[in-house]
PDB file of C-alpha atoms in Angstrom:
ATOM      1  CA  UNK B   2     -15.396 -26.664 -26.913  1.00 46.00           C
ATOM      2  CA  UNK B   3     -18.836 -27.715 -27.882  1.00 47.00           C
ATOM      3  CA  UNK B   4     -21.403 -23.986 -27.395  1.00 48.00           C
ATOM      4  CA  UNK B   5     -25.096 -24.647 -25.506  1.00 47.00           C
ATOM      5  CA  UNK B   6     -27.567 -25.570 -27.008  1.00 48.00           C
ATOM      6  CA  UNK B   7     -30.619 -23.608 -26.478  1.00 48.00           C
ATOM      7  CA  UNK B   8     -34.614 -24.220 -27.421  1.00 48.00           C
ATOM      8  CA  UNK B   9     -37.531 -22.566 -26.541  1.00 48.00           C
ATOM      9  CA  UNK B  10     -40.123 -24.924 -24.649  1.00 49.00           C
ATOM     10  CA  UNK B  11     -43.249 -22.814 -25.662  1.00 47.00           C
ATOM     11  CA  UNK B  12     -43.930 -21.120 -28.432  1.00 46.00           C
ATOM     12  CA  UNK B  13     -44.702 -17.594 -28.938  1.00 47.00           C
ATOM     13  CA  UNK B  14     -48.303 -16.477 -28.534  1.00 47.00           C
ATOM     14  CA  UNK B  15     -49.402 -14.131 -31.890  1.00 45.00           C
ATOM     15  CA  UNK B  16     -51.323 -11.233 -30.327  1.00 46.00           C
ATOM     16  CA  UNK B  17     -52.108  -9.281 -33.300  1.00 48.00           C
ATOM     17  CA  UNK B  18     -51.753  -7.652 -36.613  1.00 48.00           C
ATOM     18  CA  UNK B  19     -50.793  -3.992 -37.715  1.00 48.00           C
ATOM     19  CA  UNK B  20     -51.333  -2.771 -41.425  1.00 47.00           C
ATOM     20  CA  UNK B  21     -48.244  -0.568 -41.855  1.00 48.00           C
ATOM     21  CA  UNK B  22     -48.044   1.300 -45.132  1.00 49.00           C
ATOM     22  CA  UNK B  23     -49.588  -1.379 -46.606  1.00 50.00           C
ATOM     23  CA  UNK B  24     -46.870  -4.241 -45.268  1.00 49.00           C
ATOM     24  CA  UNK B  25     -48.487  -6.364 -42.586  1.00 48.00           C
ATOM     25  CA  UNK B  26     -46.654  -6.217 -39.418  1.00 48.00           C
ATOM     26  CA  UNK B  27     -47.039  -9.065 -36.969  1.00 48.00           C
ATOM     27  CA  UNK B  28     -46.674  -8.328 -32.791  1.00 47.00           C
ATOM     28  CA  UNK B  29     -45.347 -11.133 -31.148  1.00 48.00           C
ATOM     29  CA  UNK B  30     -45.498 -11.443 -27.313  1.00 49.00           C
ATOM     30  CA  UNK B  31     -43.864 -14.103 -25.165  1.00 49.00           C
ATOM     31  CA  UNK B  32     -45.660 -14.812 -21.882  1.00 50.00           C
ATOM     32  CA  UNK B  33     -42.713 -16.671 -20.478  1.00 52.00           C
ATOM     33  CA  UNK B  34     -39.461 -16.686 -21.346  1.00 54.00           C
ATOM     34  CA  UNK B  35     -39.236 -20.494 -20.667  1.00 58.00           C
ATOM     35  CA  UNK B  36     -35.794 -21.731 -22.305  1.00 57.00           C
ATOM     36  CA  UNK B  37     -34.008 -24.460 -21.357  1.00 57.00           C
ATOM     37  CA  UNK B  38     -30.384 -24.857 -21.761  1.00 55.00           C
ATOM     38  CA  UNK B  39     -28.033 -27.697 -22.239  1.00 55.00           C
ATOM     39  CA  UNK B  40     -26.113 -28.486 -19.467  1.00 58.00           C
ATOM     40  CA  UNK B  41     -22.572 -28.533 -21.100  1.00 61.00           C
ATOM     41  CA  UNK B  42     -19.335 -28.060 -19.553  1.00 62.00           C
ATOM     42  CA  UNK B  43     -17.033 -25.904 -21.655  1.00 65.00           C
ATOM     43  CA  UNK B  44     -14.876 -25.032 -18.466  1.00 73.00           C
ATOM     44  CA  UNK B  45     -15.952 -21.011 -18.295  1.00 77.00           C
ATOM     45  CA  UNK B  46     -16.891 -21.080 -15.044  1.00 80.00           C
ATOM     46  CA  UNK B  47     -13.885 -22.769 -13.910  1.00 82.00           C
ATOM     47  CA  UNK B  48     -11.911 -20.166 -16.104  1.00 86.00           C
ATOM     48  CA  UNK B  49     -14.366 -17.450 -14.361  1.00 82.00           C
ATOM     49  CA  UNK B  50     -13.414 -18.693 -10.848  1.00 85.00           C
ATOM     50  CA  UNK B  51      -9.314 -18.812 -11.185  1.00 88.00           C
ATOM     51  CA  UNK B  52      -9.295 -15.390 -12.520  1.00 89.00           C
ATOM     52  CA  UNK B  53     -11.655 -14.159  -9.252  1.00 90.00           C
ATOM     53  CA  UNK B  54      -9.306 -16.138  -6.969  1.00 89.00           C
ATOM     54  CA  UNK B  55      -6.109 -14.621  -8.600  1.00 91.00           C
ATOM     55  CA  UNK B  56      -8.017 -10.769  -8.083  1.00 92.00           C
ATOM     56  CA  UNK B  57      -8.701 -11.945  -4.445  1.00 90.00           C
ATOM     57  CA  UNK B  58      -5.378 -13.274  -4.032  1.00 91.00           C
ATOM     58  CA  UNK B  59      -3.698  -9.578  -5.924  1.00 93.00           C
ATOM     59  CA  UNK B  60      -6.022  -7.376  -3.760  1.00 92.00           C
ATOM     60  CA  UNK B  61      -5.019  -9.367  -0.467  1.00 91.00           C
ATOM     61  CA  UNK B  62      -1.343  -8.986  -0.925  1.00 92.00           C
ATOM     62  CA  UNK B  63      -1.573  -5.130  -1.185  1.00 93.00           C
ATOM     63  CA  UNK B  64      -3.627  -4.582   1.650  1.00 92.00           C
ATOM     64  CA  UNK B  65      -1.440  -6.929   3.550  1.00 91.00           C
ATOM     65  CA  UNK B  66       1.571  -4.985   2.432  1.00 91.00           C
ATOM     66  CA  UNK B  67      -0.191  -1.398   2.821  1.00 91.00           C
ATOM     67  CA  UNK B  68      -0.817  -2.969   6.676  1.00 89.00           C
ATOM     68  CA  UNK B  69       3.084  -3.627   6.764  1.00 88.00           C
ATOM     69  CA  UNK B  70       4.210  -0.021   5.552  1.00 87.00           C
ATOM     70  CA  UNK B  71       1.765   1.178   8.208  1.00 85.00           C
ATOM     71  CA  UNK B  72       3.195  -0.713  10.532  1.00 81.00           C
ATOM     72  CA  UNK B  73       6.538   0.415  10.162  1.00 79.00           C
ATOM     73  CA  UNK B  74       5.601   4.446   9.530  1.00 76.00           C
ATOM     74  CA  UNK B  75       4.224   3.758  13.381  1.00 73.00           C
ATOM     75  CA  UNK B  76       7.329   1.531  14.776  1.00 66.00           C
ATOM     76  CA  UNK B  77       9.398   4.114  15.179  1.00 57.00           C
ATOM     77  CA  UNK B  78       6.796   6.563  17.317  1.00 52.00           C
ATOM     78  CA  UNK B  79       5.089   4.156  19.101  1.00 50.00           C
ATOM     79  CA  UNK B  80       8.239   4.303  21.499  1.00 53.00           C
ATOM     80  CA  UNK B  81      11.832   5.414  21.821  1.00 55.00           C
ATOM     81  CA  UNK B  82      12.489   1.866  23.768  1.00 61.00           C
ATOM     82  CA  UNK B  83      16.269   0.873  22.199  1.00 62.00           C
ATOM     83  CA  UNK B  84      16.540  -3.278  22.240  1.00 64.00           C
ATOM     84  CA  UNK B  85      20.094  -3.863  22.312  1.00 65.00           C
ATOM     85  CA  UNK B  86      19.741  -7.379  20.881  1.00 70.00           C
ATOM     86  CA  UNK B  87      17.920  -5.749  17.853  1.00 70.00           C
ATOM     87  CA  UNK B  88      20.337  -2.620  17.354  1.00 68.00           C
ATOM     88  CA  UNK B  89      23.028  -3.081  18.874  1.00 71.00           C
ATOM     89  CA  UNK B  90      24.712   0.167  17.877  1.00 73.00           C
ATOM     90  CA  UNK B  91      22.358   3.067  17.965  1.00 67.00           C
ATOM     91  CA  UNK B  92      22.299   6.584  16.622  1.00 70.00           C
ATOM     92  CA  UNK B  93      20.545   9.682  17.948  1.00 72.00           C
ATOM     93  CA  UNK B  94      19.986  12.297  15.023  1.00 75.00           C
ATOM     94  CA  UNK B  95      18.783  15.657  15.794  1.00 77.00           C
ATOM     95  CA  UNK B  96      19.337  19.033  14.429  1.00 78.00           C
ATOM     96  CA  UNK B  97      21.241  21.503  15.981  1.00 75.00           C
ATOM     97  CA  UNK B  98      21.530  24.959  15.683  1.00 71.00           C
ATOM     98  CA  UNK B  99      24.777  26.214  15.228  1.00 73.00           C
ATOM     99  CA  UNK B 100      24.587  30.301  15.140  1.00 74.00           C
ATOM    100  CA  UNK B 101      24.103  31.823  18.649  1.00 77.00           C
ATOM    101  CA  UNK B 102      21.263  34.216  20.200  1.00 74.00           C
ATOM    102  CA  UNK B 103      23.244  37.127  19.260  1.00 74.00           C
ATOM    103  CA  UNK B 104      24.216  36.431  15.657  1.00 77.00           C
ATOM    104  CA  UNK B 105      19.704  35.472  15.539  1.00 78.00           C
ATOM    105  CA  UNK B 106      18.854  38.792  16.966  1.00 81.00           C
ATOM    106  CA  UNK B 107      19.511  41.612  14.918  1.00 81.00           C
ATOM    107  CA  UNK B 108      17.237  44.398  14.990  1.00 80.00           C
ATOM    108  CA  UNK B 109      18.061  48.179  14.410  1.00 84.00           C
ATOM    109  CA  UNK B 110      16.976  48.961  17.815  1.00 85.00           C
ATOM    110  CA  UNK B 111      19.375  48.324  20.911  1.00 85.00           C
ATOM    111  CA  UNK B 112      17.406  48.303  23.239  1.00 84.00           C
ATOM    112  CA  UNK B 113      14.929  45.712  22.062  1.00 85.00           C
ATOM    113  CA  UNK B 114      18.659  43.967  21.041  1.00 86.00           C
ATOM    114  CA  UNK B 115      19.262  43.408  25.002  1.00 88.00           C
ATOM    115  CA  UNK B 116      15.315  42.480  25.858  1.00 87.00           C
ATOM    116  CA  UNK B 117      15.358  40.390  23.193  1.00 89.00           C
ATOM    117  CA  UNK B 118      18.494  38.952  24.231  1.00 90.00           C
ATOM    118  CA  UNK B 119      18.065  38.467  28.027  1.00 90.00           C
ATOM    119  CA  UNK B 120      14.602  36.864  27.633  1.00 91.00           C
ATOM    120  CA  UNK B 121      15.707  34.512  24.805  1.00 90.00           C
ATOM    121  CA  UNK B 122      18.788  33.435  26.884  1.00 91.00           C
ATOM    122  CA  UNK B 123      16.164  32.612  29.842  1.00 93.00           C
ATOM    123  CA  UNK B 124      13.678  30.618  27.661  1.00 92.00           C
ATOM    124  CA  UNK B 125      17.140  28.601  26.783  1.00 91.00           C
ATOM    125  CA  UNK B 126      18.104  28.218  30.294  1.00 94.00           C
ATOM    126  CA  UNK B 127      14.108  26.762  31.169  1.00 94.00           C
ATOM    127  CA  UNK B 128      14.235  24.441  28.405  1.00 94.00           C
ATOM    128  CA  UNK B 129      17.605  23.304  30.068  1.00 94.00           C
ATOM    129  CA  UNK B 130      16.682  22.913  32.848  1.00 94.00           C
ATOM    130  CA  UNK B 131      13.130  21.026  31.853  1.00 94.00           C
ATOM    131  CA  UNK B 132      15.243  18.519  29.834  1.00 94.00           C
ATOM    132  CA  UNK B 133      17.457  17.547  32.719  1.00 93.00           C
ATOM    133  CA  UNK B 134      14.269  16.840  35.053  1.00 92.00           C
ATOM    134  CA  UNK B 135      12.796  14.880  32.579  1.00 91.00           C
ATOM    135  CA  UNK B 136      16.066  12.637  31.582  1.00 90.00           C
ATOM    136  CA  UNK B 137      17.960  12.644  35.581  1.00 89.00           C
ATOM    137  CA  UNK B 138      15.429  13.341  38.352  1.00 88.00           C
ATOM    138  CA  UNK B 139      11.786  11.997  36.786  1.00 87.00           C
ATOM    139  CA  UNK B 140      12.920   8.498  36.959  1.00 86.00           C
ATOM    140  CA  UNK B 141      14.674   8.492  40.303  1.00 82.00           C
ATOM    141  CA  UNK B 142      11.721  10.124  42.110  1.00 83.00           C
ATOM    142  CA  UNK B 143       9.229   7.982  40.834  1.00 83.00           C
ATOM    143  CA  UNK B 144      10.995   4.631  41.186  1.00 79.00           C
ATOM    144  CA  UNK B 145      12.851   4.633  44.265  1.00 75.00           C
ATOM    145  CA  UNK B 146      11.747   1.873  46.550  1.00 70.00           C
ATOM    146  CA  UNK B 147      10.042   0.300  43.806  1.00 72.00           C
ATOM    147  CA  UNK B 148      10.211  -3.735  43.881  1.00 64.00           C
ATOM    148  CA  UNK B 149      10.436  -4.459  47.535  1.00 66.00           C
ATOM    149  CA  UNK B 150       7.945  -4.751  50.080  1.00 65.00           C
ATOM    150  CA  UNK B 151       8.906  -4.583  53.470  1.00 64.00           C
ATOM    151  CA  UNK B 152       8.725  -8.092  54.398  1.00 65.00           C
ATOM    152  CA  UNK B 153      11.337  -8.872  51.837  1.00 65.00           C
ATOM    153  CA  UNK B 154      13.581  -6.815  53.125  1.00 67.00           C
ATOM    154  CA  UNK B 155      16.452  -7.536  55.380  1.00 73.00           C
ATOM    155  CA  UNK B 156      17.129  -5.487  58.456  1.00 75.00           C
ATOM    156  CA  UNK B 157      19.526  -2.420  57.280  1.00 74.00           C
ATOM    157  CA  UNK B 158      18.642  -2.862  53.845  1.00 76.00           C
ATOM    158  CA  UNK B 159      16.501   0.502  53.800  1.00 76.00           C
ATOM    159  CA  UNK B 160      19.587   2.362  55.406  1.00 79.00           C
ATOM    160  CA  UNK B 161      22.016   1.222  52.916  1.00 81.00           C
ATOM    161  CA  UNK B 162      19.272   2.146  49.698  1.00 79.00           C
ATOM    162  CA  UNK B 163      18.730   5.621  51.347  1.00 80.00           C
ATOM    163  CA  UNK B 164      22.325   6.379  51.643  1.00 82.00           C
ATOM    164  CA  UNK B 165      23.179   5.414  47.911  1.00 81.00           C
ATOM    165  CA  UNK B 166      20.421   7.917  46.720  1.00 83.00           C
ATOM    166  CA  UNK B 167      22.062  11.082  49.006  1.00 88.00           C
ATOM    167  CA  UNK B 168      24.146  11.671  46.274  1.00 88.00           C
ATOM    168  CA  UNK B 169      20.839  11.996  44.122  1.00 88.00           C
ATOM    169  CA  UNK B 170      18.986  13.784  46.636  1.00 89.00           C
ATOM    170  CA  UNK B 171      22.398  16.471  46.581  1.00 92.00           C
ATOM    171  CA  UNK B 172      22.111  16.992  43.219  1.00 92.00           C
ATOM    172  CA  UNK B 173      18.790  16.998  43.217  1.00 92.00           C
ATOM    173  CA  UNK B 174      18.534  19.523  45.960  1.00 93.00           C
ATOM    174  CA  UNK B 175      21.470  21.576  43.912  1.00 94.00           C
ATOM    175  CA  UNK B 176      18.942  21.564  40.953  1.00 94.00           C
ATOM    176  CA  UNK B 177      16.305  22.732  43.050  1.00 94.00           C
ATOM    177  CA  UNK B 178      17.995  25.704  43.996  1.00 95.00           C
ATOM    178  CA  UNK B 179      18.815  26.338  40.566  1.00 95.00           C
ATOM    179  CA  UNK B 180      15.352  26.157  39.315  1.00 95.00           C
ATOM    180  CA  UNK B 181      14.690  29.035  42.493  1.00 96.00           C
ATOM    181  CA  UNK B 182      17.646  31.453  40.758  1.00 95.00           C
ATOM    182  CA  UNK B 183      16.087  31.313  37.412  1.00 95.00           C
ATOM    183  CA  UNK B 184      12.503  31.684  37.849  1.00 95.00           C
ATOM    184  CA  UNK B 185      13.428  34.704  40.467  1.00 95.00           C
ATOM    185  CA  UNK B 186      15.414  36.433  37.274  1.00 94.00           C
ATOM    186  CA  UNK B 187      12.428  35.880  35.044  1.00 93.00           C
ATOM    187  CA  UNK B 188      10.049  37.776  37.615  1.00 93.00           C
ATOM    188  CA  UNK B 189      12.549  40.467  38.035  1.00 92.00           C
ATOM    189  CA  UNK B 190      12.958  40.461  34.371  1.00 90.00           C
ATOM    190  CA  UNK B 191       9.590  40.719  33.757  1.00 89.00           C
ATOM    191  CA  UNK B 192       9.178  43.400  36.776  1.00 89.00           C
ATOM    192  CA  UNK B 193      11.793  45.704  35.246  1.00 86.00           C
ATOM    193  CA  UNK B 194      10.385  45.711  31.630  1.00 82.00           C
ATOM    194  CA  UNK B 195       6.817  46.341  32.891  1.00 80.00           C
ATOM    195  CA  UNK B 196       7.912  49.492  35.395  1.00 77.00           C
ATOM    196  CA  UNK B 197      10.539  50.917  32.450  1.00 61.00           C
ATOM    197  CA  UNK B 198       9.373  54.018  30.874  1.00 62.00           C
ATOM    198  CA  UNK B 199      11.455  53.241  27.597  1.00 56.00           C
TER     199      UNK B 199
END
């Protein structure tokens, strides 16, 4: 590698002279810095632009990657959709509680024992009952009669897809009734502990 050469085109311009204990001391002032330089290739620019394409290259491969762990953090919450083809076996894990109402209430007054008790056991019984009209009866109300129209249809066709979903409306209706029984024992609940004098 040869270095550049480098050589002033002007020279510099002597403005003046200071007497400085007794040494003369010459300012020098350079009205334009006009230097011309050798145009020779010793291959550090090259060197300069392989190591800023290897950062470029470094910094895009973690980005791409921190995209990629992103995008799998949010797979699994954008949906609870199961592809069979993908999973083929799949496995719901969820914690369950394994001690009862009455081993989780224990306070040193009875009575708040049984209030305690009787509303907790209700709460259970609504979140029940919430969960099986959001996984059984949602889907079936929403969607029935969904992808025909009425010119597709053959004559008897609606008689035979209303009486496949009696046994849905039954249980349906038995659900119904259920729903009735437990919001009446939460009012009465509620009625008895707000008239009690204890």
């Amino acid at each position: 590698m040869t270095a550049a050469r480098v050589r002033p085109l002007s020279s510099p311009r002597l403005v003046g002279a200071v007497t400085v204990g007794g040494a003369g001391v010459m300012a020098v002032e350079t009205l334009s810095p006009d230097w011309e330089f050798d145009r020779v290739d010793d291959g550090s620019q090259k060197i300069h632009a392989e190591v800023q394409l290897k950062n470029y290259g470094k910094f895009l491969e973690e980005y791409t990657s921190q995209l990629r762990r992103i995008e799998d953090a949010l797979d699994d919450s954008i949906g609870d959709v199961w592809d069979f083809n993908l999973d083929p076996i799949a496995l719901k894990l969820l914690p369950y509680e394994q001690s009862s109402l009455l081993e989780l209430i224990k306070t040193e007054n009875k009575v708040l024992n049984k209030v305690i008790t009787v509303y907790a056991a209700l709460c259970c019984e609504i979140k029940k009952l919430k969960y099986e009209a959001e996984t059984k009866f949602y889907n079936g109300l929403l969607f029935y009669g969904e992808g025909t129209t009425d010119s597709s249809m053959v004559e008897g066709d609606c008689q035979i897809q209303m009486g496949r979903f009696i046994s849905f409306l039954q249980e349906l209706s038995c659900f119904v009734t259920r729903c009735y029984e437990v919001v009446m024992n939460v009012v009465h609940q509620l009625a008895a502990l707000y008239i009690s004098n204890k």
